[in-house]
Short mmCIF file of C-alpha atoms in Angstrom, two decimals:
data_model
loop_
_atom_site.label_atom_id
_atom_site.label_comp_id
_atom_site.label_asym_id
_atom_site.label_seq_id
_atom_site.Cartn_x
_atom_site.Cartn_y
_atom_site.Cartn_z
CA MET A 1 85.70 21.70 -9.01
CA ILE A 2 84.07 18.83 -10.49
CA GLN A 3 84.27 16.41 -8.02
CA ARG A 4 83.08 18.88 -5.89
CA GLU A 5 79.37 19.59 -7.60
CA ILE A 6 79.26 15.69 -8.10
CA ASN A 7 79.40 15.48 -4.00
CA ILE A 8 76.37 18.98 -4.03
CA VAL A 9 74.49 16.55 -6.59
CA LYS A 10 74.38 13.40 -4.21
CA ARG A 11 73.60 15.41 -1.24
CA LEU A 12 71.14 16.62 -3.23
CA ASP A 13 69.57 13.30 -4.50
CA ASP A 14 69.93 11.89 -0.95
CA THR A 15 68.04 14.47 0.50
CA LEU A 16 65.40 14.50 -1.90
CA TYR A 17 64.93 10.56 -1.36
CA LYS A 18 64.62 10.97 2.35
CA GLN A 19 62.04 13.39 1.78
CA LYS A 20 60.51 11.51 -0.62
CA GLU A 21 60.63 8.16 1.66
CA LYS A 22 59.33 10.25 4.72
CA CYS A 23 56.30 11.66 2.68
CA TYR A 24 55.91 8.12 1.60
CA MET A 25 55.78 6.78 5.20
CA ASN A 26 53.97 9.91 6.34
CA LYS A 27 51.22 8.57 3.73
CA GLN A 28 50.84 5.19 4.31
CA LYS A 29 50.57 6.10 8.25
CA ALA A 30 47.97 8.24 7.03
CA ASP A 31 46.46 5.73 4.70
CA LEU A 32 46.44 3.08 7.91
CA LYS A 33 44.54 5.65 10.26
CA GLN A 34 42.19 6.06 7.83
CA ILE A 35 41.34 2.52 7.58
CA LEU A 36 41.42 1.56 11.34
CA LYS A 37 39.29 4.64 11.57
CA MET A 38 36.63 2.86 9.37
CA VAL A 39 36.96 -0.20 10.67
CA GLY A 40 35.96 1.39 13.90
CA MET A 41 33.35 3.02 12.46
CA TYR A 42 31.71 -0.39 10.43
CA SER A 43 32.28 -1.73 14.12
CA PHE A 44 29.86 0.50 15.68
CA TYR A 45 27.42 0.84 13.12
CA LEU A 46 27.18 -3.35 13.21
CA ALA A 47 27.00 -3.17 16.70
CA VAL A 48 23.98 -0.80 17.14
CA ILE A 49 22.35 -2.49 13.95
CA ILE A 50 22.23 -5.75 15.93
CA GLU A 51 21.20 -3.77 19.46
CA VAL A 52 18.16 -2.26 17.60
CA THR A 53 17.17 -5.61 16.21
CA LEU A 54 17.20 -7.41 19.52
CA VAL A 55 14.87 -4.70 20.50
CA VAL A 56 12.49 -5.59 17.86
CA LEU A 57 12.70 -9.28 18.46
CA ASP A 58 12.13 -8.42 22.44
CA LYS A 59 9.05 -6.20 21.49
CA SER A 60 7.88 -9.56 19.23
CA GLU A 61 6.42 -12.57 20.87
CA PHE A 62 9.80 -14.21 19.41
CA LEU A 63 12.00 -15.68 22.20
CA TYR A 64 15.55 -15.25 21.12
CA PRO A 65 17.84 -17.47 23.27
CA TYR A 66 21.25 -16.06 22.39
CA GLU A 67 21.08 -12.66 24.23
CA GLY A 68 24.11 -13.08 26.24
CA TRP A 69 26.09 -14.02 23.35
CA THR A 70 24.90 -11.43 21.35
CA PHE A 71 25.37 -8.78 23.60
CA ARG A 72 29.52 -9.92 24.14
CA ILE A 73 29.69 -9.46 20.27
CA THR A 74 28.03 -6.09 20.41
CA PHE A 75 30.66 -4.91 23.61
CA SER A 76 33.75 -6.32 21.20
CA LEU A 77 32.52 -4.14 18.29
CA PHE A 78 31.94 -1.18 20.33
CA LEU A 79 35.41 -1.70 21.55
CA ILE A 80 37.20 -2.03 18.64
CA LYS A 81 35.77 1.34 18.10
CA VAL A 82 37.29 2.69 21.08
CA LEU A 83 40.83 0.85 20.01
CA PHE A 84 40.72 2.67 17.33
CA THR A 85 39.29 6.50 18.41
CA ARG A 86 41.68 9.12 19.65
CA TYR A 87 41.12 10.77 23.00
CA ASN A 88 42.63 13.27 25.45
CA ARG A 89 44.02 12.78 28.69
CA LYS A 90 40.89 14.22 30.12
CA GLU A 91 38.22 11.92 27.98
CA TYR A 92 40.51 9.19 29.10
CA LEU A 93 40.80 9.87 32.67
CA PHE A 94 36.90 9.80 32.71
CA MET A 95 36.59 6.78 30.84
CA VAL A 96 38.45 5.14 32.97
CA LEU A 97 37.04 6.27 36.16
CA PHE A 98 33.39 4.94 34.82
CA LEU A 99 35.01 1.86 33.70
CA GLY A 100 35.99 1.06 37.32
CA LEU A 101 32.59 2.01 38.09
CA GLY A 102 31.00 -0.58 36.04
CA TYR A 103 33.48 -3.32 37.29
CA ILE A 104 32.58 -2.56 41.00
CA SER A 105 29.03 -3.03 39.93
CA TYR A 106 29.53 -6.30 37.81
CA ARG A 107 31.78 -7.44 40.79
CA ILE A 108 28.87 -7.56 43.32
CA THR A 109 26.00 -7.49 41.31
CA GLY A 110 27.06 -9.81 38.40
CA ARG A 111 25.16 -7.26 36.20
CA ASN A 112 27.42 -6.10 33.21
CA GLU A 113 25.19 -3.10 31.77
CA ILE A 114 27.24 -0.19 32.90
CA LEU A 115 30.59 -1.86 31.62
CA ARG A 116 28.30 -2.19 28.21
CA ILE A 117 27.22 1.17 27.99
CA VAL A 118 30.41 3.19 29.42
CA VAL A 119 32.17 1.38 26.13
CA PHE A 120 29.25 2.18 24.28
CA LEU A 121 29.10 5.84 25.02
CA ALA A 122 33.12 5.76 24.86
CA ALA A 123 32.58 4.78 21.00
CA CYS A 124 30.31 7.28 20.23
CA LYS A 125 32.85 10.08 19.89
CA ASP A 126 33.26 11.38 16.68
CA VAL A 127 30.28 9.35 14.77
CA ASP A 128 27.68 11.29 13.30
CA MET A 129 24.96 10.41 15.91
CA ILE A 130 21.99 12.03 14.01
CA ARG A 131 22.59 9.92 11.31
CA CYS A 132 22.99 7.20 13.42
CA LEU A 133 19.69 7.62 15.09
CA LYS A 134 18.31 8.16 12.40
CA MET A 135 19.20 4.44 10.69
CA VAL A 136 18.03 3.49 14.76
CA PHE A 137 14.51 5.46 13.77
CA TRP A 138 13.81 3.69 10.24
CA MET A 139 15.13 0.24 11.58
CA THR A 140 12.76 0.77 14.40
CA LEU A 141 9.79 1.54 12.73
CA ALA A 142 10.07 -1.38 10.29
CA GLY A 143 10.57 -3.68 12.78
CA CYS A 144 7.48 -2.87 14.70
CA VAL A 145 5.27 -2.15 11.27
CA GLY A 146 6.44 -5.86 10.49
CA ILE A 147 5.50 -7.09 13.69
CA VAL A 148 1.76 -5.23 13.51
CA LEU A 149 1.57 -6.68 9.90
CA LEU A 150 2.79 -10.27 10.66
CA SER A 151 0.17 -10.35 13.78
CA VAL A 152 -3.13 -8.81 11.76
CA SER A 153 -1.99 -10.90 8.80
CA GLY A 154 -2.57 -14.07 11.37
CA ILE A 155 1.19 -15.27 10.45
CA TYR A 156 2.97 -14.88 13.90
CA GLY A 157 1.53 -12.87 17.11
CA ALA A 158 -1.81 -12.17 19.04
CA VAL A 159 -3.53 -9.31 17.87
CA THR A 160 -5.40 -8.86 20.99
CA LEU A 161 -4.78 -9.78 24.83
CA THR A 162 -7.90 -10.66 26.87
CA GLN A 163 -7.08 -10.40 31.23
CA ASP A 164 -7.72 -8.69 34.04
CA PHE A 165 -4.78 -5.92 33.56
CA GLY A 166 -5.73 -4.68 37.17
CA ARG A 167 -8.00 -2.08 36.74
CA GLY A 168 -11.34 -3.79 37.71
CA GLY A 169 -12.22 -6.66 35.83
CA VAL A 170 -11.06 -8.53 33.01
CA GLU A 171 -10.73 -6.78 29.44
CA THR A 172 -9.75 -6.69 25.93
CA ARG A 173 -7.21 -4.42 24.42
CA TYR A 174 -5.25 -4.58 21.50
CA VAL A 175 -1.47 -5.67 21.27
CA LEU A 176 -0.77 -5.93 17.65
CA GLY A 177 1.96 -8.63 18.10
CA MET A 178 3.49 -6.80 21.20
CA GLY A 179 2.47 -9.08 23.87
CA HIS A 180 1.17 -6.41 26.07
CA PRO A 181 -1.13 -3.07 25.02
CA ASN A 182 1.49 -0.94 27.14
CA ALA A 183 4.29 -2.33 25.06
CA PHE A 184 2.34 -1.43 21.93
CA HIS A 185 1.46 1.97 22.50
CA CYS A 186 5.21 2.44 24.54
CA MET A 187 6.78 2.05 21.04
CA VAL A 188 4.50 4.08 19.12
CA TRP A 189 5.58 6.91 21.73
CA VAL A 190 9.30 5.96 21.52
CA LEU A 191 9.25 6.44 17.92
CA THR A 192 6.84 9.56 18.06
CA LEU A 193 9.93 10.92 20.48
CA LEU A 194 12.77 9.96 18.24
CA GLY A 195 11.05 10.88 14.91
CA LEU A 196 10.20 14.60 16.45
CA TYR A 197 13.72 14.97 17.43
CA LEU A 198 15.01 13.90 14.06
CA TYR A 199 12.96 15.99 11.94
CA HIS A 200 10.88 18.27 14.07
CA GLU A 201 12.07 21.39 12.20
CA ARG A 202 10.50 20.34 8.78
CA MET A 203 7.07 19.77 10.61
CA LYS A 204 4.23 22.11 9.94
CA TRP A 205 1.36 22.76 12.42
CA GLN A 206 -1.03 20.08 10.60
CA TYR A 207 1.36 17.43 11.14
CA TYR A 208 1.27 17.62 14.50
CA ILE A 209 -2.35 17.87 14.45
CA MET A 210 -2.35 14.48 12.46
CA LEU A 211 -0.07 12.72 14.74
CA LEU A 212 -1.96 13.65 18.14
CA LEU A 213 -4.99 12.15 16.04
CA PHE A 214 -2.74 9.07 15.60
CA HIS A 215 -1.98 8.43 18.91
CA ILE A 216 -5.58 8.92 20.15
CA VAL A 217 -6.49 6.01 17.62
CA CYS A 218 -3.51 3.94 19.66
CA PHE A 219 -5.13 5.03 22.82
CA LEU A 220 -8.58 3.64 21.43
CA LEU A 221 -6.74 0.21 20.13
CA SER A 222 -4.55 0.33 23.62
CA ASP A 223 -6.41 1.99 26.18
CA SER A 224 -3.10 2.83 27.62
CA LYS A 225 -3.82 6.29 29.31
CA THR A 226 0.11 6.96 30.56
CA SER A 227 1.32 6.72 27.01
CA LEU A 228 -1.38 8.99 25.74
CA ILE A 229 -0.72 11.38 28.59
CA ILE A 230 3.29 11.24 27.88
CA SER A 231 2.70 11.62 24.03
CA VAL A 232 0.91 14.74 24.32
CA TYR A 233 2.95 16.25 26.38
CA THR A 234 6.07 14.94 23.87
CA ILE A 235 4.01 16.07 20.81
CA ALA A 236 3.17 19.46 22.92
CA GLY A 237 6.84 20.27 23.83
CA PHE A 238 8.43 19.95 20.39
CA TRP A 239 5.76 22.20 18.72
CA LEU A 240 6.73 24.78 21.47
CA CYS A 241 10.48 24.11 20.36
CA ASP A 242 9.44 25.19 16.99
CA CYS A 243 6.73 27.87 17.31
CA LEU A 244 8.54 29.93 20.61
CA ILE A 245 10.16 32.82 18.77
CA LYS A 246 11.88 34.97 21.83
CA GLU A 247 14.95 33.77 23.56
CA LYS A 248 13.76 34.46 27.14
CA TRP A 249 10.49 32.17 26.70
CA LYS A 250 12.40 29.29 25.02
CA LYS A 251 14.83 29.34 28.05
CA ALA A 252 11.76 29.64 30.17
CA TYR A 253 10.35 26.32 28.28
CA GLY A 254 13.97 24.78 28.80
CA PHE A 255 13.95 25.39 32.93
CA VAL A 256 10.38 23.94 33.10
CA GLN A 257 11.39 20.80 31.46
CA CYS A 258 14.28 20.62 33.39
CA GLY A 259 12.19 21.07 36.41
CA THR A 260 9.66 18.35 35.15
CA PHE A 261 13.33 16.05 34.96
CA VAL A 262 14.17 16.85 38.73
CA ILE A 263 10.35 16.16 39.71
CA SER A 264 10.42 12.92 38.25
CA VAL A 265 13.46 11.39 39.57
CA ALA A 266 12.42 12.90 43.28
CA GLY A 267 8.79 12.48 43.05
CA SER A 268 9.93 8.75 42.27
CA VAL A 269 12.26 8.37 45.26
CA LEU A 270 9.55 9.69 47.46
CA VAL A 271 7.16 6.63 46.28
CA ALA A 272 10.00 4.18 46.68
CA LYS A 273 10.46 5.80 50.41
CA GLU A 274 6.73 5.82 51.47
CA ALA A 275 5.44 2.97 49.36
CA MET A 276 4.96 1.04 53.00
CA GLU A 277 2.49 3.85 53.80
CA VAL A 278 0.42 3.12 51.15
CA TRP A 279 0.24 -0.69 51.78
CA TYR A 280 -0.68 0.39 55.39
CA TYR A 281 -3.70 2.31 54.13
CA ASN A 282 -5.19 -0.27 51.85
CA TRP A 283 -4.72 -3.12 54.62
CA HIS A 284 -6.33 -0.82 57.08
CA PRO A 285 -9.34 0.86 55.44
CA TRP A 286 -10.81 1.47 58.72
CA ILE A 287 -8.67 3.61 60.25
CA GLU A 288 -9.58 7.22 59.88
CA ASN A 289 -6.66 9.23 61.17
CA PHE A 290 -4.07 8.76 58.52
CA SER A 291 -2.37 11.82 57.66
CA LEU A 292 -2.59 13.86 54.83
CA LYS A 293 0.69 12.89 53.40
CA THR A 294 -0.73 9.02 53.38
CA ARG A 295 -3.73 10.00 51.60
CA PHE A 296 -1.80 11.91 49.27
CA TRP A 297 0.74 8.99 48.27
CA ALA A 298 -2.72 6.38 48.71
CA LEU A 299 -4.21 8.78 45.49
CA MET A 300 -1.01 8.65 43.44
CA ASP A 301 -1.21 4.70 43.92
CA LYS A 302 -4.87 4.93 42.50
CA LEU A 303 -3.42 7.06 39.78
CA LEU A 304 -0.60 5.34 38.49
CA THR A 305 -3.15 2.19 38.62
CA GLY A 306 -1.40 0.58 41.32
CA ARG A 307 2.30 1.03 40.53
CA ILE A 308 3.18 1.84 44.02
CA THR A 309 1.32 -1.18 45.33
CA CYS A 310 3.74 -3.26 43.40
CA LEU A 311 6.31 -2.40 44.89
CA ILE A 312 5.48 -4.19 48.30
CA GLU A 313 3.44 -7.18 46.81
CA THR A 314 6.57 -9.36 47.04
CA ASP A 315 7.67 -11.13 50.03
CA GLN A 316 10.86 -9.07 50.13
CA LYS A 317 8.76 -5.65 49.42
CA GLU A 318 11.27 -5.24 46.15
CA GLY A 319 11.81 -1.85 44.98
CA ILE A 320 10.88 -0.12 48.09
CA MET A 321 14.04 2.31 49.54
CA SER A 322 14.92 -0.44 52.11
CA THR A 323 15.95 -2.71 49.73
CA TRP A 324 18.07 -0.53 48.00
CA ARG A 325 21.98 -0.98 48.35
CA LEU A 326 25.11 1.49 47.64
CA PHE A 327 25.52 -1.13 44.66
CA SER A 328 22.72 -3.72 44.22
CA THR A 329 23.23 -7.35 45.17
CA PRO A 330 22.70 -10.42 42.35
CA ASN A 331 19.18 -10.96 43.79
CA THR A 332 18.01 -7.50 43.08
CA ASP A 333 16.10 -8.77 39.71
CA TYR A 334 12.35 -7.99 40.28
CA TYR A 335 10.72 -6.34 37.40
CA PHE A 336 8.00 -3.56 38.18
CA ASP A 337 6.84 -0.96 36.03
CA MET A 338 8.43 2.41 37.84
CA GLY A 339 11.78 3.21 35.69
CA TRP A 340 13.79 5.42 38.28
CA VAL A 341 12.91 2.93 41.16
CA ARG A 342 13.81 0.42 39.39
CA LEU A 343 17.17 2.04 38.23
CA PHE A 344 17.95 2.83 41.78
CA TYR A 345 16.88 -0.54 42.94
CA TRP A 346 18.98 -2.83 40.17
CA TYR A 347 21.87 -1.17 39.79
CA GLY A 348 22.56 0.78 43.55
CA ILE A 349 22.52 4.24 44.84
CA ILE A 350 25.97 5.06 43.66
CA PRO A 351 25.19 4.31 39.61
CA ALA A 352 21.97 5.27 39.62
CA GLY A 353 22.90 8.76 41.88
CA ILE A 354 25.89 9.28 38.85
CA ALA A 355 23.61 8.57 36.09
CA VAL A 356 21.20 11.46 37.57
CA LEU A 357 24.03 13.47 37.71
CA VAL A 358 25.27 12.96 34.86
CA LEU A 359 22.03 14.02 32.87
CA LEU A 360 21.71 17.18 35.16
CA LEU A 361 25.43 18.19 34.02
CA LEU A 362 23.77 17.31 30.18
CA LEU A 363 20.92 19.51 30.83
CA ARG A 364 22.77 22.36 32.26
CA TYR A 365 25.07 22.30 29.16
CA PHE A 366 21.96 22.16 26.50
CA ILE A 367 20.17 24.98 28.53
CA ARG A 368 23.54 27.09 27.81
CA GLU A 369 23.25 26.18 24.56
CA ARG A 370 20.17 26.44 23.74
CA LYS A 371 19.72 22.87 22.67
CA TYR A 372 15.48 22.74 23.46
CA ALA A 373 15.19 19.59 21.68
CA GLU A 374 17.70 18.08 23.40
CA ILE A 375 16.00 18.83 26.51
CA THR A 376 12.63 18.02 25.26
CA VAL A 377 13.89 14.43 24.76
CA ILE A 378 15.15 14.28 28.49
CA ALA A 379 12.55 15.52 29.87
CA SER A 380 9.53 13.48 28.38
CA ALA A 381 11.68 10.54 28.77
CA ALA A 382 11.82 11.34 32.63
CA LEU A 383 8.28 11.73 32.90
CA TYR A 384 7.63 8.54 31.19
CA THR A 385 10.23 6.52 33.34
CA VAL A 386 8.27 7.46 36.42
CA VAL A 387 5.36 4.77 35.46
CA GLU A 388 7.17 2.57 32.75
CA ALA A 389 10.30 1.60 32.38
CA HIS A 390 11.22 1.13 28.75
CA LEU A 391 14.15 2.63 29.21
CA VAL A 392 15.48 0.88 32.13
CA SER A 393 16.72 -2.40 30.15
CA VAL A 394 19.53 -4.56 29.43
CA TYR A 395 18.97 -3.13 26.02
CA ILE A 396 21.13 -0.43 24.71
CA GLY A 397 19.36 0.18 21.47
CA ARG A 398 16.03 0.62 23.87
CA ASN A 399 17.29 3.92 25.75
CA TYR A 400 17.91 6.77 22.93
CA ILE A 401 19.23 8.97 25.97
CA LEU A 402 22.43 7.53 25.83
CA PHE A 403 22.67 7.95 22.39
CA LEU A 404 22.35 12.21 23.61
CA VAL A 405 25.03 11.40 26.22
CA GLY A 406 27.08 9.24 23.47
CA MET A 407 26.74 12.63 21.34
CA TYR A 408 27.69 14.92 24.04
CA TRP A 409 29.90 13.76 26.98
CA TYR A 410 32.81 14.51 25.47
CA LYS A 411 32.13 17.97 24.55
CA LEU A 412 31.14 18.47 28.18
CA LEU A 413 34.84 17.93 29.01
CA ASP A 414 35.95 20.20 26.50
CA ARG A 415 37.20 23.53 28.15
CA LYS A 416 39.23 24.86 25.23
CA LYS A 417 35.46 25.42 23.33
CA GLY A 418 34.21 26.59 26.57
CA ASN A 419 32.14 23.60 26.75
CA SER A 420 33.55 22.09 30.00
CA VAL A 421 30.79 21.60 32.70
CA VAL A 422 32.48 19.57 34.99
#
């Protein structure tokens, strides 16, 4: 009997020991997972900090010679975050599909931006993106203020630029260390866009007036009409987001902003299609029987200060629709202002078309989820991209739309919560 009790006690001791060992192993695994998660998160934020620093350096007159190597570093850091993040099967499937698209683009064009962007977007899962964007905002603001202070103090960078800006004569306009007056006011606009997105709910109407007056002062310095118009559009959009109370009016506002996005993209495509008509009109002014359509696009070229003409001033007419390919080529690297046209020209019809489709799906999701501030960001950026290509570049830290896509892409695929639109 005693031996039997001893055996029972031993079995209980063995069971307790195994349970303790199992708990210890589970704790070790949990601790390891937490450490790996922290490593991934720190890698992500370090990569974002580097990307934003590159943006600030690019806006200054400093020439940084190691961008290629730096992009490889940020790519590796984002990849570390991806490796230490959990995804479901559907997310893995879409990641593989888009990585395949990026690889095809890289092999054909030699451009690696799509691969970098896809890895960045995948790494955004589980990141507190509002916190991340606040870091991006304050870093960019501090960098731009530093550039301005260095220029006005005479330490580094020109304060003004005197040249012919293509508007009928030599002009002197303020650049405040950023190389070009449009670049100066552009950075004011993008900081306004991001700042309003992050803090518009705290804004009172007096702050909107002050912000508008600040942009008018910047316009008097830079004489950048485009940035002023888009800035007014952006400020008015966020003000409406806050002051509209009834849901039906908010929804109507959302649909109008979605219309702005569609018109911006479609109008840019038509510009690339009709650019040669503008060229023919400009070089044959003695002909009087031009169609109303041709005269319309010639008028648009004048309103856009010759941006359509810029597409046809090169030997190969770089940027017009006949230079577009399904996937671009290594030689399609000409720089011009019109951002949507540059997107299709630089990367090809398939990648650009997929990018537009993703944004349309995102807008549909925002309408359904009543996220009107996000809609305002995309619509304002789309309108600005018609005339300027600030957001279409090799710098991830420039394009705040990428951060929005990174915040929501995996939510679009989440059927369990009813979020899926794919």
